[in-house]
Amino acid sequence: GEEVHFEDTWGCLLEQELGRHGVRAEVINLGVPAYGVDQAYLRWKAIGASLKPGIVVLGLQMEDVHRTVNILRPLYVPAGQLPFSKPRARLRNGRLDWVNSPAMDPGRVLRTLQHLDSWNLSSLEHFMPSSPGLLPVWCHSRVLSLAHEVLFPIENNPFFYDPCREPARIALAILQELDDDVTACGGRLLITHIPISVDLFRMRSGRPLPYDDLWAVVQSRHRAAGSLNALLQAAGSNGIRSLFMPRGHYSAAGNQAIAEVVAAESMAFQQGSLFSGTNIMKR
């Protein structure tokens, strides 16, 4: 919902879209800027379950998979220079085990960045510099950091989307635990694909997406709604860029297209009593 007014977020539009089809529902947006799929799951555990939702909608942007193997945000997004850290999941005997939970405070993050060579969690930080005592040159400059992100976009790296490698394996385990948790609470999970603008340009030109295999696995295991075709149709003669704001988040038109996809899938998912006074929650 960033870069648009609340009335133009897809959560608000989803509630309106369902209402137009005679479905009374309350949509609660638990989204947090820059969260990964792991943090979204932890937020669900902390807050979401207590809301007793009928349907939980997880908006899955595939770049979130990269964040499952990140702890210190400045190593992942140097241009942002935010002194934050996040919990990190690892798999032990097929179950999720969390480290850096709760996350360290900003002061400790800054001290850790100055002494990466002695950091006890360095082996779990995928984005550690090759020389822990010396950060890459672009980490010391916002301009160089932005240039590095443009020239070497992380979204194109197939390593993160390989279902057999750690980032995707952890993401898939998180989705499964979320699905199990939602079911245990009497609700149902709907995973909705939230593509970025590059994904749409790729698809329109007929090129495969780097995460096609991973998305296929998600669809085989969960109730999942694709939105690429709907977004391309919504772009129409105005072009793909009309669906996005200057910083890359969805415009009102893009949010409307996502809301329509989620509404249609939600109604097909479960008709009748489930929607009577229920909450529909998105990430």
Backbone as numpy.savetxt, mean C-alpha at the origin, in Angstrom:
# Nx Ny Nz CAx CAy CAz Cx Cy Cz
-6.06 9.50 -0.14 -6.85 10.72 -0.14 -6.03 11.99 -0.14
-4.73 11.89 -0.33 -3.91 13.09 -0.33 -4.14 13.92 -1.60
-3.91 15.21 -1.49 -3.96 16.20 -2.58 -5.37 16.50 -3.06
-6.40 15.94 -2.43 -7.78 16.29 -2.79 -8.56 16.57 -1.51
-9.70 17.25 -1.67 -10.59 17.48 -0.53 -11.20 16.17 -0.09
-11.61 16.11 1.16 -12.19 14.88 1.70 -13.33 14.37 0.82
-14.14 15.29 0.30 -15.30 14.90 -0.50 -14.89 14.19 -1.79
-13.63 14.34 -2.20 -13.15 13.72 -3.43 -12.27 12.50 -3.19
-12.19 12.02 -1.94 -11.44 10.81 -1.67 -12.30 9.60 -2.02
-11.65 8.48 -2.36 -12.48 7.35 -2.81 -13.25 6.70 -1.68
-12.84 6.93 -0.42 -13.65 6.43 0.69 -14.99 7.14 0.77
-14.94 8.46 0.70 -16.17 9.25 0.73 -17.04 8.96 -0.50
-16.39 8.89 -1.67 -17.13 8.61 -2.91 -17.71 7.20 -2.91
-17.02 6.27 -2.26 -17.53 4.90 -2.16 -18.84 4.88 -1.38
-18.87 5.59 -0.28 -20.09 5.66 0.52 -21.25 6.22 -0.31
-20.96 7.27 -1.10 -21.99 7.86 -1.95 -22.41 6.89 -3.06
-21.44 6.21 -3.64 -21.73 5.28 -4.73 -22.63 4.13 -4.25
-22.33 3.61 -3.07 -23.17 2.56 -2.51 -24.57 3.09 -2.21
-24.63 4.32 -1.71 -25.92 4.92 -1.43 -26.79 5.06 -2.66
-26.17 5.36 -3.79 -26.94 5.48 -5.04 -27.54 4.14 -5.46
-26.96 3.05 -4.97 -27.48 1.72 -5.28 -28.34 1.19 -4.13
-28.74 2.07 -3.23 -29.63 1.67 -2.15 -28.94 0.95 -1.01
-27.61 1.03 -0.94 -26.86 0.35 0.12 -26.48 1.36 1.19
-26.98 1.16 2.40 -26.63 2.05 3.52 -25.35 1.51 4.16
-24.32 2.27 4.12 -23.04 1.83 4.68 -22.25 3.02 5.19
-21.42 2.78 6.17 -20.49 3.78 6.67 -19.09 3.36 6.27
-18.37 4.25 5.60 -17.00 3.97 5.19 -16.05 4.70 6.13
-15.15 3.96 6.75 -14.19 4.54 7.69 -12.81 4.42 7.07
-12.14 5.56 6.90 -10.83 5.59 6.26 -9.74 5.55 7.33
-9.01 4.45 7.40 -7.90 4.33 8.35 -6.55 4.52 7.67
-6.55 5.13 6.50 -5.32 5.33 5.75 -4.37 6.29 6.45
-3.06 6.02 6.33 -2.02 6.89 6.85 -1.00 7.11 5.74
-0.64 8.36 5.45 0.32 8.63 4.37 1.62 7.86 4.56
2.12 7.27 3.48 3.41 6.60 3.41 3.44 5.24 4.11
2.30 4.75 4.58 2.29 3.43 5.20 2.49 2.34 4.16
3.15 1.27 4.57 3.26 0.08 3.75 2.17 -0.90 4.12
2.11 -2.02 3.40 1.08 -3.02 3.68 1.26 -3.59 5.08
2.50 -3.64 5.57 2.74 -4.15 6.92 2.17 -3.21 7.98
2.40 -1.91 7.81 1.88 -0.94 8.78 0.35 -0.88 8.72
-0.20 -1.03 7.52 -1.66 -1.06 7.40 -2.24 -2.23 8.19
-1.56 -3.38 8.11 -2.02 -4.55 8.86 -1.93 -4.31 10.37
-0.84 -3.71 10.84 -0.71 -3.43 12.27 -1.76 -2.42 12.73
-2.09 -1.47 11.87 -3.15 -0.50 12.21 -4.49 -1.20 12.31
-4.74 -2.15 11.42 -5.96 -2.95 11.51 -6.03 -3.65 12.86
-4.92 -4.27 13.27 -4.92 -5.01 14.52 -5.15 -4.09 15.72
-4.61 -2.88 15.64 -4.73 -1.95 16.76 -6.09 -1.29 16.84
-6.71 -1.01 15.68 -7.94 -0.22 15.66 -9.07 -0.90 14.91
-8.76 -1.43 13.74 -9.81 -1.89 12.82 -10.72 -2.95 13.38
-10.14 -3.96 14.03 -10.96 -5.08 14.49 -12.04 -4.64 15.46
-11.75 -3.61 16.26 -12.72 -3.14 17.25 -13.94 -2.50 16.62
-13.84 -2.12 15.34 -14.95 -1.48 14.64 -15.98 -2.47 14.12
-15.66 -3.76 14.18 -16.57 -4.82 13.72 -17.07 -4.59 12.30
-16.17 -4.37 11.33 -16.61 -4.07 9.96 -17.16 -5.31 9.27
-18.08 -5.07 8.35 -18.59 -6.16 7.52 -17.63 -6.48 6.40
-17.04 -5.44 5.82 -16.06 -5.62 4.75 -14.86 -4.72 5.03
-13.68 -5.28 4.89 -12.44 -4.52 5.01 -11.82 -4.43 3.62
-11.58 -3.22 3.16 -10.99 -3.00 1.84 -9.55 -2.55 2.02
-8.62 -3.35 1.53 -7.21 -2.98 1.56 -6.81 -2.47 0.18
-6.42 -1.20 0.12 -5.92 -0.65 -1.14 -4.47 -1.03 -1.30
-4.18 -1.89 -2.27 -2.82 -2.41 -2.43 -2.12 -1.73 -3.60
-1.18 -0.85 -3.25 -0.27 -0.30 -4.25 0.97 -1.17 -4.22
1.38 -1.71 -5.34 2.41 -2.74 -5.34 3.76 -2.24 -4.84
4.00 -0.94 -4.91 5.24 -0.41 -4.37 5.33 -0.64 -2.86
4.17 -0.84 -2.22 4.16 -1.12 -0.79 4.95 -2.38 -0.45
5.07 -3.29 -1.40 5.80 -4.54 -1.15 7.26 -4.24 -0.80
7.83 -3.21 -1.41 9.21 -2.85 -1.12 9.39 -2.50 0.36
8.37 -1.89 0.93 8.48 -1.38 2.29 8.50 -2.49 3.34
8.12 -3.70 2.95 8.12 -4.79 3.92 9.53 -5.14 4.38
10.54 -4.77 3.61 11.92 -5.09 3.98 12.71 -3.82 4.31
12.00 -2.79 4.73 12.62 -1.53 5.13 12.31 -1.25 6.60
13.28 -0.69 7.31 13.07 -0.27 8.70 13.28 1.23 8.84
14.40 1.74 8.34 14.72 3.16 8.43 14.29 3.87 7.15
13.31 4.74 7.27 12.76 5.38 6.06 13.79 6.22 5.29
14.73 6.93 5.95 15.70 7.70 5.17 16.55 6.85 4.22
16.70 5.56 4.51 17.45 4.69 3.61 16.61 4.31 2.40
15.29 4.30 2.57 14.38 3.93 1.49 14.02 5.13 0.62
13.76 6.25 1.25 13.40 7.48 0.51 14.32 8.60 1.00
15.55 8.65 0.53 16.49 9.69 0.98 15.99 11.10 0.71
15.24 11.28 -0.38 14.78 12.62 -0.74 13.83 13.19 0.31
13.09 12.31 1.00 12.16 12.79 2.00 12.83 13.25 3.27
13.96 12.63 3.62 14.74 12.98 4.81 13.90 12.99 6.08
12.94 12.08 6.20 12.13 11.98 7.40 12.81 11.04 8.39
13.05 11.46 9.63 13.78 10.64 10.60 12.88 9.62 11.28
12.21 8.79 10.48 11.28 7.82 11.02 11.75 6.40 10.75
11.21 5.48 11.53 11.43 4.07 11.30 10.08 3.37 11.34
10.05 2.10 10.98 8.81 1.34 10.98 9.08 -0.08 11.45
8.04 -0.77 11.93 8.21 -2.18 12.26 8.58 -2.99 11.02
9.22 -4.10 11.24 9.65 -4.97 10.13 9.27 -6.40 10.48
8.56 -7.06 9.57 8.17 -8.45 9.77 9.19 -9.38 9.14
9.36 -10.53 9.75 10.15 -11.60 9.16 9.38 -12.90 9.36
9.69 -13.88 8.55 8.98 -15.14 8.63 9.78 -16.14 9.47
9.10 -16.72 10.45 9.70 -17.77 11.27 8.69 -18.90 11.39
9.07 -20.07 10.86 8.18 -21.23 10.86 6.84 -20.90 10.21
6.92 -20.09 9.15 5.72 -19.75 8.39 4.84 -18.69 9.00
5.24 -18.13 10.14 4.45 -17.10 10.79 5.23 -15.79 10.85
4.50 -14.70 11.00 5.12 -13.39 11.05 5.70 -13.12 12.44
6.92 -12.63 12.47 7.59 -12.23 13.70 8.06 -10.80 13.49
7.75 -9.90 14.43 7.99 -8.48 14.23 9.19 -7.98 15.04
10.00 -7.15 14.41 11.10 -6.46 15.09 10.88 -4.95 14.94
11.59 -4.17 15.77 11.41 -2.71 15.81 9.94 -2.34 15.99
9.28 -3.06 16.87 7.86 -2.81 17.16 7.67 -2.76 18.68
7.38 -1.58 19.22 7.08 -0.32 18.53 8.32 0.30 17.89
8.07 1.17 16.93 9.17 1.78 16.19 9.97 2.73 17.08
11.25 2.85 16.80 12.12 3.75 17.56 11.76 5.21 17.30
12.06 6.07 18.27 11.74 7.49 18.14 12.72 8.16 17.17
12.36 9.35 16.64 13.20 10.02 15.64 14.63 10.28 16.09
14.82 10.62 17.36 16.17 10.87 17.84 17.04 9.63 17.73
16.48 8.49 18.06 17.23 7.24 17.96 17.49 6.88 16.50
16.54 7.22 15.63 16.75 6.97 14.19 17.97 7.73 13.70
18.07 9.00 14.08 19.20 9.82 13.64 20.51 9.26 14.17
20.51 8.81 15.41 21.74 8.23 15.98 22.10 6.93 15.28
21.08 6.15 14.93 21.32 4.88 14.24 21.92 5.12 12.86
21.42 6.13 12.16 21.94 6.45 10.83 23.41 6.85 10.88
23.82 7.42 12.00 25.22 7.84 12.15 26.14 6.67 12.53
25.52 5.55 12.94 26.33 4.40 13.38 25.73 3.10 12.82
25.50 3.08 11.52 24.89 1.91 10.90 25.75 0.65 11.05
27.06 0.83 11.14 27.94 -0.32 11.23 27.77 -1.11 12.53
27.15 -0.50 13.55 26.94 -1.20 14.81 25.45 -1.42 15.11
24.61 -1.20 14.13 23.16 -1.34 14.32 22.79 -2.83 14.36
22.07 -3.25 15.39 21.78 -4.67 15.58 20.75 -5.23 14.61
20.02 -4.36 13.90 19.02 -4.84 12.93 19.47 -4.64 11.49
20.73 -4.37 11.29 21.22 -4.06 9.94 20.98 -5.20 8.96
21.01 -6.44 9.43 20.83 -7.58 8.53 19.41 -7.68 8.01
18.47 -6.98 8.64 17.07 -7.02 8.22 16.68 -5.78 7.41
17.62 -4.87 7.21 17.37 -3.66 6.41 17.85 -3.90 4.99
16.90 -4.09 4.08 17.26 -4.39 2.69 17.99 -3.23 2.03
17.72 -2.00 2.48 18.26 -0.83 1.81 19.51 -0.28 2.49
20.19 -1.14 3.22 21.47 -0.75 3.81 22.46 -0.40 2.71
23.24 0.67 2.88 24.29 0.98 1.90 25.35 -0.12 1.90
26.00 -0.29 0.77 27.01 -1.35 0.64 28.12 -1.19 1.66
28.41 0.07 2.04 29.38 0.34 3.09 28.65 1.02 4.24
28.27 0.27 5.31 27.45 0.83 6.38 27.97 2.12 6.98
29.27 2.32 6.98 29.82 3.53 7.57 29.76 4.73 6.66
29.31 4.52 5.41 29.30 5.62 4.44 28.03 5.54 3.61
27.10 6.49 3.83 25.87 6.52 3.06 26.17 6.93 1.62
25.38 6.42 0.65 25.57 6.83 -0.75 25.51 8.34 -0.88
26.21 8.88 -1.84 26.33 10.33 -1.98 24.98 10.99 -2.14
24.03 10.32 -2.82 22.74 10.97 -3.06 21.92 11.12 -1.78
22.25 10.36 -0.72 21.52 10.48 0.54 21.77 11.81 1.24
22.82 12.52 0.84 23.18 13.76 1.51 22.62 14.99 0.79
21.87 14.78 -0.28 21.34 15.90 -1.05 19.94 15.58 -1.54
19.00 16.49 -1.29 17.63 16.28 -1.77 17.60 16.25 -3.29
18.36 17.12 -3.93 18.37 17.17 -5.39 18.91 15.87 -5.97
20.05 15.40 -5.45 20.62 14.15 -5.93 19.71 12.96 -5.62
19.04 13.00 -4.48 18.13 11.92 -4.11 16.97 11.85 -5.09
16.42 13.00 -5.43 15.31 13.03 -6.39 15.77 12.54 -7.76
16.96 12.96 -8.16 17.49 12.53 -9.45 17.69 11.02 -9.48
18.18 10.47 -8.39 18.41 9.02 -8.31 17.09 8.27 -8.41
16.03 8.78 -7.74 14.73 8.12 -7.78 14.12 8.17 -9.18
14.36 9.25 -9.90 13.83 9.38 -11.27 14.57 8.46 -12.23
15.90 8.43 -12.11 16.72 7.63 -13.04 16.66 6.13 -12.73
16.48 5.79 -11.46 16.46 4.38 -11.07 15.21 4.10 -10.22
14.03 4.17 -10.84 12.79 3.98 -10.07 12.70 2.59 -9.47
12.48 2.55 -8.17 12.44 1.28 -7.47 11.26 0.43 -7.92
10.21 1.08 -8.43 9.02 0.34 -8.84 9.29 -0.64 -9.97
10.38 -0.44 -10.72 10.68 -1.30 -11.86 11.51 -2.53 -11.50
11.95 -2.64 -10.25 12.83 -3.74 -9.86 12.04 -5.02 -9.65
12.22 -6.02 -10.51 11.42 -7.26 -10.41 11.74 -8.08 -9.16
12.88 -7.84 -8.53 13.25 -8.60 -7.34 12.15 -8.59 -6.29
11.55 -7.41 -6.07 10.59 -7.26 -4.99 9.28 -7.98 -5.27
8.98 -8.26 -6.54 7.69 -8.85 -6.89 7.76 -10.35 -7.15
8.92 -10.93 -7.00 9.08 -12.37 -7.20 8.43 -13.10 -6.02
7.38 -13.89 -6.25 6.68 -14.56 -5.14 7.57 -15.48 -4.32
8.74 -15.82 -4.85 9.65 -16.72 -4.12 10.67 -15.97 -3.27
10.75 -14.65 -3.41 11.75 -13.87 -2.67 11.10 -13.21 -1.44
11.97 -12.77 -0.54 11.49 -12.33 0.78 10.46 -11.21 0.75
10.65 -10.12 0.00 9.64 -9.04 0.07 8.23 -9.52 -0.27
8.09 -10.25 -1.37 6.77 -10.72 -1.77 6.25 -11.79 -0.81
7.14 -12.65 -0.32 6.71 -13.70 0.62 6.15 -13.09 1.90
6.82 -12.04 2.38 6.33 -11.37 3.59 5.00 -10.68 3.30
4.90 -9.99 2.17 3.66 -9.31 1.81 2.50 -10.31 1.72
2.75 -11.45 1.09 1.70 -12.46 0.95 1.31 -13.03 2.32
2.28 -13.20 3.20 1.98 -13.69 4.56 1.15 -12.67 5.33
1.45 -11.38 5.15 0.68 -10.32 5.81 -0.76 -10.33 5.30
-0.93 -10.43 3.99 -2.29 -10.46 3.43 -3.07 -11.65 3.95
-2.40 -12.80 4.09 -3.09 -13.98 4.57 -3.51 -13.83 6.03
-2.60 -13.28 6.85 -2.96 -13.07 8.26 -4.08 -12.04 8.39
-4.04 -11.00 7.56 -5.12 -10.01 7.57 -6.44 -10.67 7.19
-6.42 -11.48 6.14 -7.63 -12.18 5.70 -8.17 -13.06 6.83
-7.28 -13.80 7.47 -7.69 -14.67 8.57 -8.27 -13.87 9.73
-7.63 -12.73 10.06 -8.11 -11.89 11.16 -9.50 -11.32 10.86
-9.66 -10.82 9.64 -10.94 -10.23 9.26 -12.05 -11.28 9.33
-11.76 -12.47 8.82 -12.74 -13.56 8.85 -13.10 -13.93 10.28
-12.08 -13.99 11.15 -12.32 -14.34 12.55 -13.19 -13.30 13.25
-13.15 -12.05 12.77 -13.97 -10.98 13.34 -15.35 -10.92 12.73
-15.64 -11.85 11.83 -16.96 -11.89 11.20 -17.08 -11.03 9.95
-15.97 -10.52 9.45 -16.00 -9.70 8.24 -15.41 -10.42 7.05
-15.23 -9.69 5.96 -14.64 -10.25 4.75 -13.68 -9.23 4.15
-12.59 -9.75 3.61 -11.54 -8.89 3.06 -11.67 -8.76 1.56
-11.56 -7.53 1.08 -11.50 -7.23 -0.35 -10.21 -6.45 -0.61
-9.34 -7.02 -1.44 -8.08 -6.34 -1.79 -8.28 -5.64 -3.13
-8.05 -4.35 -3.15 -8.24 -3.56 -4.37 -6.91 -3.02 -4.86
-6.62 -3.25 -6.12 -5.37 -2.78 -6.71 -5.42 -1.27 -6.90
-4.40 -0.58 -6.38 -4.28 0.87 -6.52 -3.04 1.16 -7.37
-3.16 1.20 -8.69 -1.98 1.41 -9.54 -1.51 2.85 -9.51
-0.24 3.05 -9.84 0.30 4.39 -10.00 0.25 4.75 -11.48
0.55 5.99 -11.81 0.39 6.45 -13.19 1.28 5.66 -14.16
2.50 5.31 -13.72 3.40 4.53 -14.60 2.77 3.21 -15.00
2.05 2.59 -14.08 1.38 1.32 -14.39 0.39 1.49 -15.53
-0.37 2.58 -15.50 -1.37 2.82 -16.54 -0.73 3.08 -17.89
0.35 3.85 -17.90 1.05 4.10 -19.17 1.63 2.80 -19.73
2.16 1.96 -18.85 2.68 0.67 -19.29 1.58 -0.18 -19.92
0.47 -0.27 -19.24 -0.61 -1.13 -19.72 -1.17 -0.61 -21.04
-1.32 0.70 -21.15 -1.87 1.26 -22.38 -0.97 0.99 -23.58
0.34 0.91 -23.32 1.29 0.64 -24.41 1.48 -0.85 -24.66
0.76 -1.69 -23.90 0.84 -3.12 -24.13 2.00 -3.82 -23.45
2.73 -3.11 -22.58 3.86 -3.73 -21.89 3.40 -4.41 -20.60
4.03 -5.52 -20.24 3.65 -6.20 -18.99 4.05 -5.37 -17.79
3.37 -5.59 -16.68 3.72 -4.91 -15.44 4.70 -5.77 -14.66
5.66 -5.18 -13.98 6.69 -5.97 -13.29 6.13 -6.86 -12.19
4.94 -6.56 -11.72 4.36 -7.33 -10.62 3.21 -8.24 -11.07
3.09 -8.51 -12.35 1.98 -9.33 -12.85 1.89 -10.68 -12.13
3.02 -11.34 -11.95 3.02 -12.66 -11.31 2.55 -12.58 -9.86
3.00 -11.57 -9.15 2.61 -11.42 -7.76 1.12 -11.10 -7.64
0.63 -10.23 -8.50 -0.80 -9.90 -8.46 -1.64 -11.13 -8.78
-1.16 -11.98 -9.66 -1.87 -13.21 -9.98 -1.98 -14.12 -8.75
-0.91 -14.17 -7.95 -0.95 -14.97 -6.73 -1.96 -14.39 -5.75
-1.96 -13.06 -5.60 -2.92 -12.40 -4.70 -4.35 -12.74 -5.13
-4.62 -12.67 -6.42 -5.96 -12.96 -6.92 -6.36 -14.41 -6.71
-5.38 -15.29 -6.74 -5.69 -16.72 -6.55 -6.00 -17.06 -5.10
-5.55 -16.22 -4.16 -5.70 -16.53 -2.74 -6.78 -15.71 -2.03
-7.16 -14.56 -2.63 -8.06 -13.64 -1.94 -9.10 -13.09 -2.90
-10.15 -12.51 -2.34 -11.08 -11.76 -3.16 -10.38 -10.45 -3.53
-10.10 -10.25 -4.80 -9.31 -9.10 -5.24 -9.97 -8.43 -6.43
-9.89 -7.12 -6.45 -10.50 -6.33 -7.52 -9.44 -5.55 -8.27
-9.31 -5.80 -9.56 -8.41 -5.03 -10.40 -9.08 -3.73 -10.82
-8.28 -2.69 -11.05 -8.87 -1.39 -11.39 -8.21 -0.75 -12.61
-7.24 -1.43 -13.22 -6.51 -0.84 -14.35 -7.44 -0.48 -15.50
-8.28 -1.41 -15.91 -9.18 -1.16 -17.05 -10.15 -0.04 -16.76
-10.69 -0.01 -15.54 -11.64 1.04 -15.18 -10.97 2.41 -15.19
-9.73 2.48 -14.72 -9.02 3.75 -14.71 -8.70 4.22 -16.13
-8.27 3.29 -16.98 -7.99 3.67 -18.37 -9.25 4.16 -19.06
-10.37 3.53 -18.77 -11.63 3.98 -19.36 -12.02 5.36 -18.82
-11.77 5.58 -17.53 -12.10 6.88 -16.93 -11.21 7.98 -17.49
-9.98 7.63 -17.88 -9.07 8.64 -18.44 -9.63 9.20 -19.73
-10.20 8.33 -20.56 -10.84 8.76 -21.81 -10.00 9.70 -22.63
-10.64 10.71 -23.16 -9.95 11.67 -24.01 -9.11 12.67 -23.21
-9.34 12.73 -21.88 -8.58 13.66 -21.05 -7.17 13.18 -20.76
-6.93 11.88 -20.95 -5.60 11.34 -20.75 -5.37 10.83 -19.33
-4.38 9.98 -19.20 -4.08 9.36 -17.91 -3.70 10.39 -16.86
-2.99 11.43 -17.25 -2.55 12.42 -16.27 -3.72 13.13 -15.58
-4.89 13.10 -16.20 -6.06 13.74 -15.58 -6.52 12.98 -14.33
-6.05 11.75 -14.18 -6.45 10.93 -13.03 -5.55 11.16 -11.82
-4.50 11.99 -11.99 -3.52 12.17 -10.93 -3.26 13.65 -10.65
-2.91 13.91 -9.41 -2.54 15.25 -8.98 -1.04 15.45 -9.18
-0.53 16.69 -9.01 0.89 16.96 -9.30 1.87 16.07 -8.56
1.56 15.66 -7.31 2.50 14.83 -6.56 2.23 13.34 -6.73
1.34 12.99 -7.66 1.16 11.59 -8.00 0.00 10.88 -7.36
-0.74 11.55 -6.46 -1.90 10.92 -5.86 -3.11 11.09 -6.79
-4.16 10.33 -6.54 -5.32 10.39 -7.43 -6.03 11.73 -7.36
-6.49 12.17 -8.52 -7.36 13.34 -8.62 -8.78 12.91 -8.25
-9.71 13.85 -8.28 -11.11 13.51 -8.01 -11.60 12.46 -8.99
-11.20 12.60 -10.26 -11.63 11.63 -11.28 -11.06 10.24 -11.01
-9.79 10.19 -10.59 -9.18 8.90 -10.27 -9.82 8.26 -9.06
-10.10 9.06 -8.04 -10.77 8.54 -6.86 -12.16 8.02 -7.19
-12.86 8.71 -8.08 -14.19 8.27 -8.47 -14.14 6.91 -9.16
-13.16 6.71 -10.02 -13.03 5.43 -10.72 -12.77 4.29 -9.74
-11.89 4.53 -8.75 -11.60 3.51 -7.74 -12.85 3.23 -6.92
-13.57 4.27 -6.54 -14.79 4.09 -5.75 -15.81 3.23 -6.49
-15.94 3.43 -7.78 -16.90 2.65 -8.56 -16.49 1.18 -8.62
-15.19 0.93 -8.76 -14.70 -0.45 -8.78 -14.99 -1.14 -7.45
-14.67 -0.46 -6.36 -14.86 -1.06 -5.04 -16.34 -1.26 -4.74
-17.18 -0.29 -5.13 -18.61 -0.42 -4.89 -19.18 -1.63 -5.63
-18.81 -1.76 -6.91 -19.33 -2.87 -7.71 -18.88 -4.21 -7.14
-17.60 -4.28 -6.76 -17.07 -5.54 -6.22 -17.67 -5.84 -4.85
-17.87 -4.82 -4.05 -18.46 -5.01 -2.72 -19.88 -5.56 -2.83
-20.66 -5.01 -3.76 -22.04 -5.46 -3.91 -22.10 -6.87 -4.49
-21.15 -7.18 -5.36 -21.10 -8.54 -5.89 -20.59 -9.51 -4.83
-19.75 -9.02 -3.94 -19.14 -9.81 -2.88 -20.22 -10.37 -1.95
-21.09 -9.47 -1.51 -22.11 -9.89 -0.55 -23.33 -8.99 -0.67
-24.47 -9.58 -0.96 -25.69 -8.82 -1.07 -26.52 -8.99 0.20
-27.40 -8.00 0.47 -28.37 -8.18 1.53 -27.93 -7.69 2.88
-28.10 -8.55 3.89 -28.03 -8.11 5.28 -26.67 -7.60 5.69
-25.60 -8.03 5.01 -24.26 -7.59 5.40 -24.12 -6.08 5.34
-24.87 -5.44 4.43 -24.74 -4.00 4.25 -25.67 -3.21 5.16
-26.44 -3.86 5.99 -27.39 -3.15 6.85 -26.65 -2.55 8.04
-26.34 -1.27 7.95 -25.69 -0.59 9.04 -24.23 -0.99 9.24
-23.60 -1.55 8.22 -22.23 -2.03 8.40 -21.22 -0.94 8.15
-19.99 -1.21 8.51 -18.86 -0.34 8.15 -18.13 -0.97 7.01
-17.70 -0.18 6.05 -16.82 -0.65 5.00 -15.54 0.15 5.15
-14.46 -0.52 5.44 -13.25 0.17 5.82 -12.17 -0.01 4.76
-11.50 1.06 4.41 -10.40 0.98 3.47 -9.10 1.32 4.19
-8.01 0.90 3.59 -6.72 1.17 4.20 -6.45 2.65 4.28
